[in-house]
Amino acid sequence: MAHLFKVGRPPLLHLSRRGLGAGRVAGTIAARFWNRLGALCCCWVLSIPTGFGRAAVVSSAPKPKPAQLSITGYGFLGNRELKRILRTLELSGKKPELFGPSFVEDSALILTSKIKRDGYLRPSILIRIRLSQGAQIDTDAAALLENPLPRPLPIKSVHFYIHKGLLYYFKSLVFEGLQSAPEKKARSYFMETQTLLNIKRGRIYTPERLRQGLSSLSDILDEQGYTHAKLEPAGLRQDDKTGAVSVVIRIEEGPKFLVHSVHEDFFYQGSPHPEESKTFFPNAPDSRLWQQDFTLSIKTNQYHRGYPDTSVEVTTLRNERRTNYVWVDLEARVQSGYQVGIGAVEFEGQKRTRPGLLSRSVRIHRGELLDPIVVEQARYRLARLGVFNSVNLEYLPVNDQTRDVLYQVTEVKTLNVSLLFGWGSYELLRGGVEIEANNLWGAAHHADLTIIQSFKSSSGNLNYTVPELVGKDIDLFANGNGLRRQEISFLRLEYGGGVGLHKYFQQEATDVSLRYNYQILSAQDFTTFQGVSSEGLTNPAVGSIIAQVKFDRRDNPLYPRKGYKVFLTFETGTSYLGGDANYQRIILEPSWYHALGGGRYLSIGLSHGVDVSFGSAANNLPFNSRFFPGGDNSIRGYQEGEASPRNALGQILGAECYLLGSIELEQALTAKWSVVLFSDNLGFAEHIDHYPFDTALFSVGLGLSWRSLIGPVRLEYGYNLNPRPGDPSGTVLFSLGFPF
């Protein structure tokens, strides 16, 4: 698989122990890559028109250099993170020619606050300022609070020298009086408890973290019905020489409150008496959260009836003390207000987007009852168009029973260009460019062009999407692609395109797409062509229908800890669709994730693929459509494609069916680092006659995972338990992303 990242983001890396040469070949590798990428870039440059029939010479003064911002003393990654924060919050991503004194003062406050939140409660920051005239000013963050910088002050560069000081951490945390919650769970609100190593970085102390922990623990007790629980730090000792902090938290839980009954009275505008009344008996713990959910359920029902101003006041009628708890009887007074209709539906802020598209997307009209939930869903549909950075909603009263609805939008940039970079265990260094065109023709059309070059492959992909052309929430898309990739034993050439429909079912968390695809799938440069000619067509035109369903119930796509997903792809190619091949291809990929506690996580993944040809494979199945298992997202004792069937000459033939089962146990060492044990078990068959498999390969391994913003960075070694002749005994893989 190709993994790339945009310049400015952390890299998505894949590395094999055999994918990197020694230091003496590093220069050759880099030179080869940049020569190939440079040649590709030259082609792009030469293809740009040079003018409109005449040449023009333009001379201009050199662009002034932007002001320089430097931060040191917080570690390599920490310095970069702090610099990114300042550029985002203070500069909004811009690079001005000069800084002002306000930028330096605000930055000093931001840096001090961030460092203190990280547990360094007494940092010092020296600030060295160089003016545009060359003069230098030295100050520090603490001094700026009492002595601001003079105005005006043209600053050409500023350097923040950080001295962190001591890291303050919880040495001990004692709970007195806690009975209704496990102490380990209570401790987790103050420090990291799901790691194997009890390091200081996982037990950071700050006054803010202590307050947040007390608030979270109070909420947990409240949810259980201890609404009158009292929590306070009875003793706090802070050692300013070592950073060790000892805290004693005293808890008085009090009695547990249970809701025995709720009596509801509904009042409508102008009515002094309730027009509807009912009573129900929930027998649930009385808590702020329960009352919020209860209140929201009443409001939601009234919203659907056109009462957007519904308010609910909950009061206690009586308390009855029992042995271990207190029965509570509540009264809910519901003031529904006027029944309100929709007046005008207006839009503000759009410059290129067509008004008709906006009206069709919101699907609300004048005269309908005003349901805030429906109006909010319309805001979601506007955001889903992908052409707005923000969509805000405002109601404009016309009279007591009519309101206009105003959507305020901010459009995205029309054109985005991003440089791409990555590393693959097989392809080594990769680079390219991605060009996005948004809101074409003012109709929310989207075009995306990606060009990628690596040592093993060149590829290009163009996608064009038209939203809601054929139905509600159904997008039409067209794509064209080309690929030239050097596989282990042959050269893969593929190009073509297709057109299809896509729909996302929000309630079911399911993506469904259906498309027609036409491609040329060429396989070339075999050592001995006769050795693979019986396995499939090596240069067919393929016309096919491809259906994809993605059902995803994971709690987090980057770091799944619980839930499951099921991905299904079905493809049928036939000569009736304009191609030479006649086959069916099915890939099913379910996986399941579960937290075991104590920082341990269990993940189980399955992958099953089948190729079925109508007639002999040699005359109907494209060779490129066979399965070539192996690699960091497959069986991890092999590089990409190495676990495929081979002939007597050692050529990779690919399989017509395979079944891969993986099980992974992760143990968190710290908040960032984990150790992983895994087992990958592969069965495959060269021919479908031996379904589901006639050959089995097994790998077990150990890995180290680092938690990054874009997914786990994994260093893993897979050991092959039963390698075939010519197979490696094992493989080291360096990759990014969850394996299944």
XYZ file of C-alpha atoms in Angstrom:
740
model
C 0.000 0.000 0.000
C 1.152 3.548 -0.699
C 1.334 5.837 2.305
C 2.030 9.523 1.785
C 1.776 12.638 3.852
C 1.466 16.303 2.978
C 4.434 18.566 3.632
C 4.114 20.073 7.098
C 2.618 16.915 8.600
C 4.425 14.020 10.306
C 5.576 11.346 7.823
C 3.775 8.113 7.154
C 6.681 5.702 7.018
C 7.182 2.100 5.937
C 10.604 0.482 6.188
C 11.891 -3.057 5.760
C 15.225 -4.307 7.042
C 15.983 -5.151 3.435
C 14.448 -1.940 2.137
C 17.371 0.237 3.286
C 20.907 -0.146 2.039
C 24.010 0.720 4.031
C 25.172 4.294 4.432
C 27.390 4.038 1.362
C 24.342 3.696 -0.920
C 22.201 6.382 0.725
C 23.461 9.081 -1.632
C 22.784 6.901 -4.667
C 19.247 6.188 -3.492
C 18.489 9.861 -2.904
C 20.019 10.861 -6.243
C 17.988 8.256 -8.138
C 14.770 9.361 -6.451
C 15.225 13.071 -7.024
C 16.347 12.485 -10.613
C 13.140 10.564 -11.308
C 10.951 13.041 -9.454
C 12.800 15.930 -11.091
C 12.218 14.452 -14.523
C 8.532 14.148 -13.701
C 8.393 17.743 -12.492
C 10.169 18.883 -15.678
C 7.427 17.236 -17.706
C 4.832 19.233 -15.781
C 6.744 22.468 -16.319
C 7.180 21.871 -20.044
C 3.481 21.214 -20.426
C 2.513 24.656 -19.092
C 1.609 27.166 -21.852
C 4.209 29.915 -22.089
C 1.856 32.671 -23.133
C -0.953 33.794 -25.376
C 0.980 34.234 -28.617
C 3.680 36.584 -27.310
C 6.387 36.569 -24.698
C 6.550 39.052 -21.845
C 9.471 39.982 -19.616
C 8.582 41.068 -16.093
C 11.105 42.416 -13.628
C 10.349 42.956 -9.968
C 12.186 43.685 -6.743
C 13.101 40.645 -4.642
C 10.419 39.697 -2.151
C 11.430 40.705 1.390
C 12.268 37.838 3.718
C 9.717 37.104 6.449
C 10.513 37.695 10.099
C 12.213 34.766 11.831
C 10.754 32.863 14.790
C 12.975 30.452 16.774
C 12.345 28.326 19.868
C 14.933 26.185 21.669
C 15.177 24.333 24.960
C 12.045 22.162 24.734
C 13.390 19.233 22.750
C 13.329 18.727 18.992
C 9.660 17.752 18.722
C 8.629 20.090 21.546
C 10.234 23.091 19.865
C 8.433 22.310 16.615
C 5.111 21.877 18.399
C 5.430 25.191 20.265
C 6.395 26.964 17.059
C 3.383 25.476 15.289
C 1.102 26.687 18.099
C 2.384 30.266 17.804
C 2.111 30.314 14.019
C -1.455 28.997 14.228
C -2.800 31.075 17.120
C -0.877 34.316 16.706
C -0.010 34.468 13.004
C -2.916 32.459 11.512
C -0.409 30.668 9.306
C 0.943 33.897 7.788
C 4.619 34.897 7.534
C 4.827 38.665 8.076
C 7.862 40.727 7.169
C 8.053 42.140 10.724
C 6.684 41.107 14.114
C 5.082 43.592 16.474
C 5.623 43.853 20.233
C 2.148 42.402 20.893
C 3.174 39.207 19.109
C 6.179 38.768 21.404
C 4.179 39.484 24.575
C 1.275 37.207 23.631
C 3.671 34.460 22.539
C 5.481 34.620 25.886
C 2.163 34.135 27.716
C 1.130 31.251 25.439
C 4.463 29.467 25.798
C 4.508 29.903 29.580
C 0.950 28.572 29.879
C 1.657 25.566 27.644
C 4.859 24.635 29.498
C 3.080 24.860 32.855
C 0.259 22.631 31.577
C 2.950 20.083 30.697
C 3.969 19.932 34.379
C 6.884 22.387 34.451
C 5.354 24.807 36.917
C 8.315 27.183 37.205
C 9.740 27.739 33.735
C 11.861 30.673 32.670
C 11.960 31.998 29.112
C 14.707 34.296 27.864
C 13.655 36.337 24.831
C 16.188 37.740 22.368
C 14.745 40.299 19.972
C 16.539 41.685 16.928
C 15.119 44.828 15.351
C 15.028 45.649 11.658
C 17.799 48.229 12.192
C 20.044 45.558 13.731
C 19.700 46.506 17.421
C 19.189 43.715 19.964
C 16.899 43.559 23.019
C 17.123 40.853 25.684
C 14.258 40.308 28.120
C 12.308 37.444 29.667
C 8.674 36.344 29.835
C 8.239 37.268 33.518
C 9.576 40.799 32.970
C 7.118 41.445 30.142
C 4.201 41.165 32.570
C 5.342 44.293 34.413
C 7.312 46.034 31.653
C 5.709 45.699 28.214
C 7.806 46.364 25.132
C 7.842 49.922 23.740
C 5.635 50.839 20.796
C 6.203 50.842 17.878
C 8.915 48.194 17.566
C 9.832 46.695 14.150
C 11.048 43.180 15.043
C 12.939 41.194 12.418
C 13.586 38.090 14.515
C 12.690 36.729 17.941
C 14.239 33.761 19.723
C 12.656 32.143 22.789
C 15.193 30.275 24.981
C 13.239 27.950 27.287
C 14.473 26.595 30.603
C 11.814 24.126 31.708
C 12.836 23.641 35.300
C 11.499 20.765 37.419
C 8.767 18.407 36.264
C 6.107 18.208 38.975
C 4.402 14.852 39.350
C 2.072 12.942 41.671
C 4.242 10.952 44.049
C 1.208 9.735 45.990
C -2.545 10.182 45.686
C -4.756 8.954 48.526
C -8.569 8.842 48.604
C -10.360 8.940 51.966
C -14.033 7.998 52.111
C -14.353 6.660 48.540
C -16.757 3.683 48.495
C -18.881 3.698 45.353
C -16.095 3.699 42.733
C -12.899 1.622 42.410
C -9.828 3.537 43.504
C -8.017 2.710 40.249
C -10.828 4.278 38.227
C -10.815 7.357 40.476
C -7.036 7.629 40.098
C -7.374 7.559 36.283
C -9.009 11.010 36.350
C -5.806 12.496 37.774
C -3.032 10.494 36.084
C -2.323 7.784 33.534
C -3.178 4.340 34.957
C -3.391 2.226 31.791
C 0.351 1.882 31.260
C 2.816 -0.787 32.313
C 5.596 1.660 33.202
C 4.782 4.069 36.008
C 6.922 6.954 34.773
C 6.722 10.577 35.878
C 5.424 11.753 32.495
C 2.296 9.700 33.131
C 1.767 11.284 36.573
C 2.103 14.986 35.752
C 0.818 17.313 38.439
C -0.598 20.755 37.808
C -3.219 22.665 39.828
C -5.425 22.650 36.746
C -5.134 18.859 36.397
C -6.029 18.441 40.073
C -9.156 20.588 39.623
C -10.144 18.695 36.494
C -9.690 15.371 38.272
C -11.877 16.495 41.185
C -14.542 17.690 38.751
C -14.499 14.404 36.786
C -14.689 12.279 39.933
C -17.543 14.439 41.222
C -19.417 13.885 37.943
C -18.972 10.105 38.230
C -20.379 10.113 41.753
C -23.235 12.330 40.600
C -24.104 9.916 37.776
C -24.448 7.146 40.350
C -26.919 9.215 42.368
C -24.582 10.795 44.931
C -25.748 14.283 44.097
C -24.597 15.774 47.408
C -21.098 14.304 47.365
C -18.314 16.602 48.594
C -14.700 16.372 47.463
C -11.783 18.450 48.647
C -7.986 18.105 48.753
C -7.420 17.751 52.496
C -3.650 17.721 52.236
C -1.237 18.819 49.519
C 2.548 18.696 49.896
C 4.747 19.999 47.078
C 8.522 19.463 47.094
C 10.144 22.225 45.037
C 13.499 20.427 45.076
C 12.342 17.189 43.456
C 8.951 18.068 41.956
C 7.188 15.347 43.972
C 3.598 16.155 45.009
C 1.531 14.216 47.561
C -2.228 14.766 47.691
C -4.954 13.446 50.019
C -8.520 13.784 48.703
C -11.297 13.591 51.284
C -14.685 12.420 49.986
C -18.096 12.545 51.649
C -20.439 10.677 49.333
C -23.644 11.145 51.313
C -26.834 9.174 50.556
C -27.684 7.840 47.110
C -30.673 9.526 45.427
C -33.033 7.576 43.141
C -35.784 9.095 40.968
C -39.027 7.407 42.020
C -41.461 9.384 39.838
C -41.664 12.313 37.459
C -44.887 14.248 36.916
C -45.000 16.231 33.656
C -47.262 19.256 33.032
C -47.374 20.804 29.544
C -48.337 24.479 29.220
C -48.936 26.127 25.845
C -48.915 29.832 25.015
C -51.812 31.671 26.637
C -52.959 28.725 28.746
C -52.835 29.237 32.562
C -53.418 25.532 33.177
C -51.631 22.473 31.859
C -53.267 21.012 28.763
C -51.414 17.699 29.069
C -50.214 15.817 32.146
C -48.615 12.421 32.734
C -46.521 10.601 35.305
C -43.902 7.881 34.879
C -41.610 5.958 37.214
C -37.995 5.683 35.970
C -36.348 4.250 39.146
C -33.015 5.683 37.943
C -30.186 7.401 39.860
C -30.904 11.095 40.215
C -28.069 13.072 38.601
C -27.426 16.178 36.552
C -26.739 14.011 33.505
C -29.987 12.073 33.902
C -31.986 15.273 34.259
C -30.258 16.765 31.199
C -31.111 13.698 29.100
C -34.676 13.709 30.402
C -35.081 17.418 29.642
C -33.603 16.991 26.159
C -36.009 14.157 25.338
C -39.007 16.377 26.187
C -37.616 19.269 24.140
C -36.929 17.010 21.162
C -40.525 15.795 21.097
C -41.811 19.358 21.295
C -39.363 20.547 18.619
C -40.827 18.018 16.180
C -44.250 19.562 16.818
C -43.023 23.061 15.962
C -42.289 24.474 19.424
C -38.645 25.664 19.220
C -38.853 27.745 22.437
C -39.758 24.845 24.691
C -38.285 25.150 28.168
C -38.373 22.568 30.931
C -38.093 23.351 34.638
C -37.501 20.367 36.913
C -38.210 20.738 40.631
C -38.268 18.336 43.555
C -41.692 17.587 45.010
C -40.561 15.394 47.899
C -37.728 13.259 49.238
C -38.300 10.047 51.185
C -35.335 8.680 53.119
C -34.875 4.910 53.085
C -32.148 2.809 54.710
C -29.373 3.294 52.124
C -30.899 5.742 49.666
C -33.397 8.544 49.157
C -36.498 8.305 46.927
C -37.026 11.500 44.911
C -40.297 12.611 43.292
C -39.817 15.253 40.604
C -42.082 17.621 38.710
C -41.323 18.786 35.178
C -43.039 22.014 34.116
C -42.936 22.272 30.315
C -43.510 25.706 28.767
C -43.886 25.142 25.031
C -44.417 28.737 23.899
C -45.789 29.580 20.456
C -45.941 27.114 17.619
C -43.540 28.664 15.083
C -43.346 28.378 11.314
C -40.455 29.021 8.933
C -40.411 32.312 7.065
C -37.649 32.948 4.549
C -34.652 30.632 4.215
C -31.646 32.820 3.473
C -27.908 32.410 2.905
C -25.080 34.834 3.553
C -21.386 34.797 2.712
C -21.420 32.730 -0.471
C -19.577 34.297 -3.390
C -19.188 31.497 -5.920
C -21.733 28.926 -4.772
C -25.025 28.879 -6.649
C -28.110 29.766 -4.547
C -30.071 26.910 -6.122
C -27.565 24.372 -4.808
C -27.871 25.774 -1.287
C -31.681 25.674 -1.385
C -31.713 22.077 -2.617
C -29.251 21.026 0.075
C -31.104 22.393 3.121
C -34.509 20.903 2.112
C -36.526 23.232 4.366
C -39.140 25.633 3.009
C -41.259 28.615 3.935
C -44.435 27.691 5.800
C -43.158 24.486 7.379
C -43.117 24.095 11.141
C -39.787 25.171 12.621
C -38.034 22.098 13.996
C -34.540 23.084 15.267
C -33.316 19.508 14.792
C -34.329 19.473 11.120
C -32.783 22.915 10.612
C -29.550 21.677 12.215
C -29.533 18.618 9.932
C -29.755 21.032 6.996
C -26.651 22.783 8.326
C -24.875 19.403 8.368
C -25.821 18.818 4.716
C -24.374 22.195 3.754
C -21.128 21.348 5.550
C -21.067 17.952 3.825
C -20.828 19.664 0.420
C -17.165 20.241 1.251
C -17.055 23.809 -0.076
C -17.355 25.716 3.212
C -14.862 26.226 6.021
C -17.722 27.040 8.390
C -21.523 27.037 8.383
C -23.274 29.054 11.105
C -26.992 29.183 11.852
C -29.063 32.143 13.026
C -32.806 32.681 13.552
C -34.345 36.063 12.639
C -37.757 36.690 14.288
C -40.476 38.046 11.991
C -43.260 37.841 14.585
C -44.226 35.566 17.483
C -45.121 32.692 15.155
C -42.698 33.133 12.242
C -38.902 33.153 11.992
C -36.501 33.424 9.121
C -33.620 30.962 8.976
C -30.209 32.367 8.035
C -27.184 30.226 7.180
C -23.885 32.129 7.256
C -21.167 30.368 5.266
C -17.460 30.864 4.644
C -16.200 29.315 1.420
C -13.008 27.275 1.147
C -10.131 28.155 -1.157
C -10.789 27.310 -4.774
C -7.383 25.688 -5.302
C -5.135 23.786 -2.897
C -1.706 22.401 -3.807
C 0.078 20.037 -1.412
C 3.434 18.318 -1.662
C 3.451 14.651 -0.653
C 6.173 12.565 0.922
C 6.369 9.027 2.289
C 8.339 5.841 2.720
C 7.355 2.287 1.853
C 8.827 -1.020 2.871
C 8.885 -2.025 -0.778
C 8.804 1.242 -2.723
C 11.227 3.123 -0.447
C 11.060 6.910 -0.830
C 7.948 8.417 -2.412
C 7.108 11.974 -3.339
C 4.491 13.787 -5.340
C 1.909 16.516 -5.522
C -1.823 16.740 -4.850
C -3.939 19.429 -6.507
C -7.497 20.011 -5.301
C -10.036 22.223 -7.059
C -13.072 23.028 -4.909
C -16.522 24.309 -5.750
C -16.081 24.186 -9.508
C -18.744 26.089 -11.486
C -20.187 27.211 -8.131
C -21.974 23.845 -7.941
C -19.796 22.164 -5.265
C -18.065 20.013 -7.848
C -14.728 18.722 -6.596
C -11.662 17.649 -8.586
C -8.584 16.007 -7.122
C -5.383 15.202 -9.014
C -2.613 13.194 -7.334
C 0.747 12.401 -8.956
C 3.204 10.157 -7.084
C 6.722 8.981 -7.941
C 8.769 6.387 -6.071
C 11.671 4.047 -6.818
C 9.287 1.272 -7.800
C 6.271 3.042 -9.258
C 4.769 6.071 -10.962
C 1.079 6.774 -10.549
C -1.538 9.387 -11.231
C -5.148 9.590 -10.146
C -7.883 12.073 -11.066
C -11.254 12.142 -9.289
C -14.229 14.347 -10.101
C -17.253 14.449 -7.774
C -20.690 15.968 -8.370
C -22.864 16.084 -5.204
C -26.517 15.053 -5.220
C -26.854 14.933 -9.004
C -29.137 11.889 -9.124
C -30.791 11.908 -5.684
C -30.701 13.069 -2.097
C -27.281 12.478 -0.513
C -26.177 10.508 -3.595
C -22.981 11.768 -5.230
C -21.883 11.076 -8.784
C -18.166 10.591 -9.324
C -15.816 9.863 -12.204
C -12.178 8.884 -12.008
C -9.189 8.178 -14.188
C -5.961 6.533 -13.083
C -2.647 5.225 -14.296
C -0.003 3.075 -12.604
C 3.421 1.775 -13.536
C 4.848 -0.408 -10.755
C 7.761 -2.811 -10.655
C 6.573 -5.850 -8.724
C 8.861 -8.552 -7.384
C 8.828 -10.613 -10.594
C 6.953 -8.557 -13.196
C 6.082 -5.036 -14.316
C 2.521 -3.882 -13.627
C 0.962 -1.363 -16.040
C -2.612 -0.239 -15.410
C -4.676 2.645 -16.729
C -8.345 3.413 -17.169
C -11.254 5.036 -15.409
C -14.850 4.783 -14.399
C -18.027 6.457 -13.244
C -20.242 5.662 -10.282
C -22.506 6.678 -7.414
C -21.772 7.066 -3.703
C -24.029 7.430 -0.671
C -23.236 7.703 3.025
C -25.850 6.455 5.492
C -25.169 8.550 8.588
C -27.361 6.655 11.046
C -25.871 3.303 10.040
C -22.283 4.636 9.698
C -22.128 2.957 6.299
C -20.550 4.006 2.982
C -21.959 2.449 -0.179
C -20.635 2.981 -3.707
C -21.341 1.416 -7.089
C -19.325 2.150 -10.218
C -18.558 1.020 -13.737
C -14.827 0.683 -14.383
C -12.858 0.177 -17.606
C -9.131 -0.578 -17.413
C -6.189 -2.020 -19.257
C -4.400 -4.403 -16.872
C -0.999 -5.270 -18.300
C 1.642 -7.527 -16.722
C 5.044 -7.519 -18.464
C 8.745 -8.391 -18.189
C 8.383 -11.871 -16.790
C 11.588 -13.891 -16.608
C 9.797 -16.705 -18.418
C 6.431 -15.784 -19.869
C 5.339 -19.387 -20.268
C 5.577 -19.844 -16.516
C 2.681 -17.442 -15.885
C 0.646 -17.568 -19.091
C -1.614 -20.277 -17.675
C -2.457 -18.160 -14.592
C -4.375 -15.372 -16.342
C -4.589 -12.731 -19.034
C -1.477 -10.538 -19.111
C -2.820 -7.643 -21.214
C -6.620 -7.590 -21.082
C -9.128 -4.767 -21.354
C -11.461 -5.129 -18.375
C -14.976 -3.758 -18.121
C -16.461 -4.346 -14.681
C -19.037 -3.298 -12.116
C -17.605 -2.709 -8.634
C -19.729 -2.447 -5.469
C -18.221 -1.445 -2.120
C -19.799 -1.390 1.346
C -17.960 -0.006 4.381
C -19.659 -0.456 7.740
C -17.627 1.128 10.523
C -18.460 1.051 14.231
C -14.954 1.667 15.581
C -14.534 4.231 18.325
C -11.503 5.699 16.526
C -10.265 4.950 12.984
C -6.632 5.758 13.875
C -6.503 4.030 17.265
C -9.415 1.571 17.475
C -9.914 0.390 21.067
C -13.434 -0.980 20.853
C -16.017 -1.703 18.196
C -15.811 -3.418 14.837
C -15.860 -2.822 11.100
C -16.814 -4.798 8.003
C -15.543 -3.837 4.548
C -16.840 -5.671 1.467
C -15.815 -5.290 -2.184
C -17.537 -7.157 -5.011
C -16.384 -6.873 -8.621
C -17.724 -8.596 -11.693
C -15.986 -8.292 -15.043
C -17.569 -9.505 -18.240
C -17.171 -9.106 -21.968
C -20.718 -7.699 -22.032
C -19.292 -4.592 -20.328
C -16.744 -3.982 -23.073
C -13.760 -6.015 -21.850
C -11.889 -9.226 -22.575
C -12.063 -10.725 -19.071
C -14.873 -12.693 -17.427
C -14.509 -13.114 -13.683
C -15.799 -12.234 -10.223
C -13.691 -10.902 -7.365
C -14.814 -10.720 -3.716
C -12.875 -9.268 -0.765
C -14.319 -9.395 2.768
C -12.465 -7.667 5.632
C -14.049 -7.755 9.114
C -12.192 -6.813 12.307
C -12.988 -6.486 16.018
C -11.387 -4.465 18.820
C -11.687 -4.774 22.592
C -10.059 -3.120 25.621
C -8.985 -5.665 28.248
C -8.083 -3.113 30.914
C -4.738 -2.234 32.399
C -3.596 -0.673 29.124
C -4.075 -3.950 27.213
C -5.986 -4.113 23.941
C -7.011 -7.107 21.846
C -7.548 -6.812 18.089
C -8.657 -9.548 15.717
C -8.738 -9.089 11.957
C -9.796 -11.309 9.070
C -9.347 -10.859 5.338
C -10.714 -13.181 2.683
C -10.385 -12.788 -1.069
C -11.686 -14.940 -3.920
C -11.245 -14.763 -7.711
C -13.698 -16.834 -9.741
C -13.353 -16.916 -13.539
C -16.061 -17.865 -16.027
C -14.092 -20.600 -17.745
C -10.335 -21.120 -17.607
C -8.287 -18.569 -15.688
C -5.818 -18.346 -18.579
C -8.531 -16.924 -20.860
C -10.704 -14.982 -18.405
C -8.894 -13.819 -15.231
C -6.529 -10.811 -15.405
C -3.145 -11.742 -13.936
C -3.063 -8.365 -12.132
C -6.302 -9.258 -10.311
C -4.733 -12.206 -8.526
C -3.834 -11.830 -4.835
C -0.232 -11.165 -3.771
C -0.146 -11.340 0.070
C 2.700 -10.206 2.293
C 3.792 -6.946 3.918
C 3.032 -4.709 6.882
C -0.756 -4.915 6.368
C -0.765 -8.628 5.591
C 1.432 -11.451 6.900
C 4.284 -9.577 8.547
C 7.033 -12.153 8.185
C 7.253 -11.252 4.487
C 7.711 -8.152 2.408
C 4.917 -6.999 0.138
C 3.948 -9.787 -2.292
C 6.539 -12.288 -1.034
C 3.987 -14.679 0.495
C 2.401 -15.449 -2.898
C 2.474 -18.841 -4.627
C 5.578 -19.429 -6.791
C 6.422 -21.703 -9.677
C 9.504 -23.880 -10.024
C 11.481 -20.902 -11.359
C 10.679 -18.846 -8.270
C 8.305 -16.489 -10.126
C 5.475 -14.932 -8.126
C 2.205 -16.283 -9.526
C -0.402 -14.835 -7.183
C -3.325 -16.695 -5.617
C -6.934 -17.062 -6.712
C -8.086 -17.221 -3.099
C -6.640 -16.485 0.310
C -7.672 -16.341 3.956
C -5.702 -14.213 6.435
C -6.332 -14.142 10.168
C -4.428 -11.810 12.500
C -4.555 -11.449 16.254
C -2.742 -8.672 18.090
C -2.252 -7.955 21.783
C -1.051 -4.470 22.686
C 0.303 -3.428 26.072
C 0.752 0.293 26.739
C 4.155 1.050 28.240
C 3.597 4.796 28.524
C 1.033 7.210 27.147
C 2.974 7.265 23.844
C 4.697 3.887 23.608
C 3.286 0.359 23.420
C 4.656 -3.130 22.887
C 2.743 -5.410 20.509
C 2.585 -9.199 20.182
C 1.021 -10.522 16.993
C 0.302 -13.652 15.028
C -0.500 -13.586 11.287
C -1.853 -16.768 9.735
C -2.224 -17.046 5.968
C -3.793 -19.728 3.832
C -3.901 -19.485 0.037
C -4.497 -21.520 -3.069
C -2.976 -20.872 -6.454
C -6.168 -22.145 -8.082
C -9.774 -21.820 -6.943
C -10.206 -25.594 -7.245
C -8.417 -25.885 -3.883
C -10.626 -23.358 -2.100
C -10.284 -22.089 0.607
C -6.530 -22.874 0.651
C -3.982 -25.617 0.114
C -0.909 -23.861 1.558
C -0.570 -22.285 4.984
C 2.070 -19.853 6.272
C 2.405 -18.666 9.866
C 4.227 -15.667 11.327
C 4.547 -14.494 14.898
C 6.220 -11.323 15.998
C 6.952 -8.518 18.367
C 6.662 -4.811 17.726
C 7.042 -1.379 19.236
C 4.392 1.261 18.531
C 4.621 5.034 19.001
C 1.435 7.091 19.197
C 1.530 9.964 16.686
C -1.127 12.439 15.589
C -1.717 10.564 12.337
C -1.688 6.995 13.615
C 0.654 4.481 15.236
C 4.239 4.383 13.962
C 5.178 0.707 14.118
C 8.547 -1.071 14.214
C 7.848 -4.803 13.988
C 9.668 -8.053 13.404
C 7.717 -11.000 12.017
C 9.264 -14.475 12.362
C 8.124 -17.165 9.912
C 7.336 -20.453 11.623
C 7.223 -22.564 8.441
C 9.033 -20.746 5.614
C 9.091 -22.345 2.175
C 12.373 -22.840 0.337
C 13.535 -19.370 -0.662
C 11.379 -17.591 1.944
C 12.994 -15.284 4.520
C 13.209 -16.465 8.119
C 11.628 -13.166 9.100
C 11.322 -9.504 8.192
C 11.641 -6.190 10.003
C 8.976 -3.681 8.974
C 8.731 0.009 9.814
C 5.285 1.363 9.004
C 2.489 3.725 9.958
C -1.158 3.016 10.625
C -3.093 0.199 12.205
C -2.456 -3.078 10.330
C -6.136 -4.057 9.980
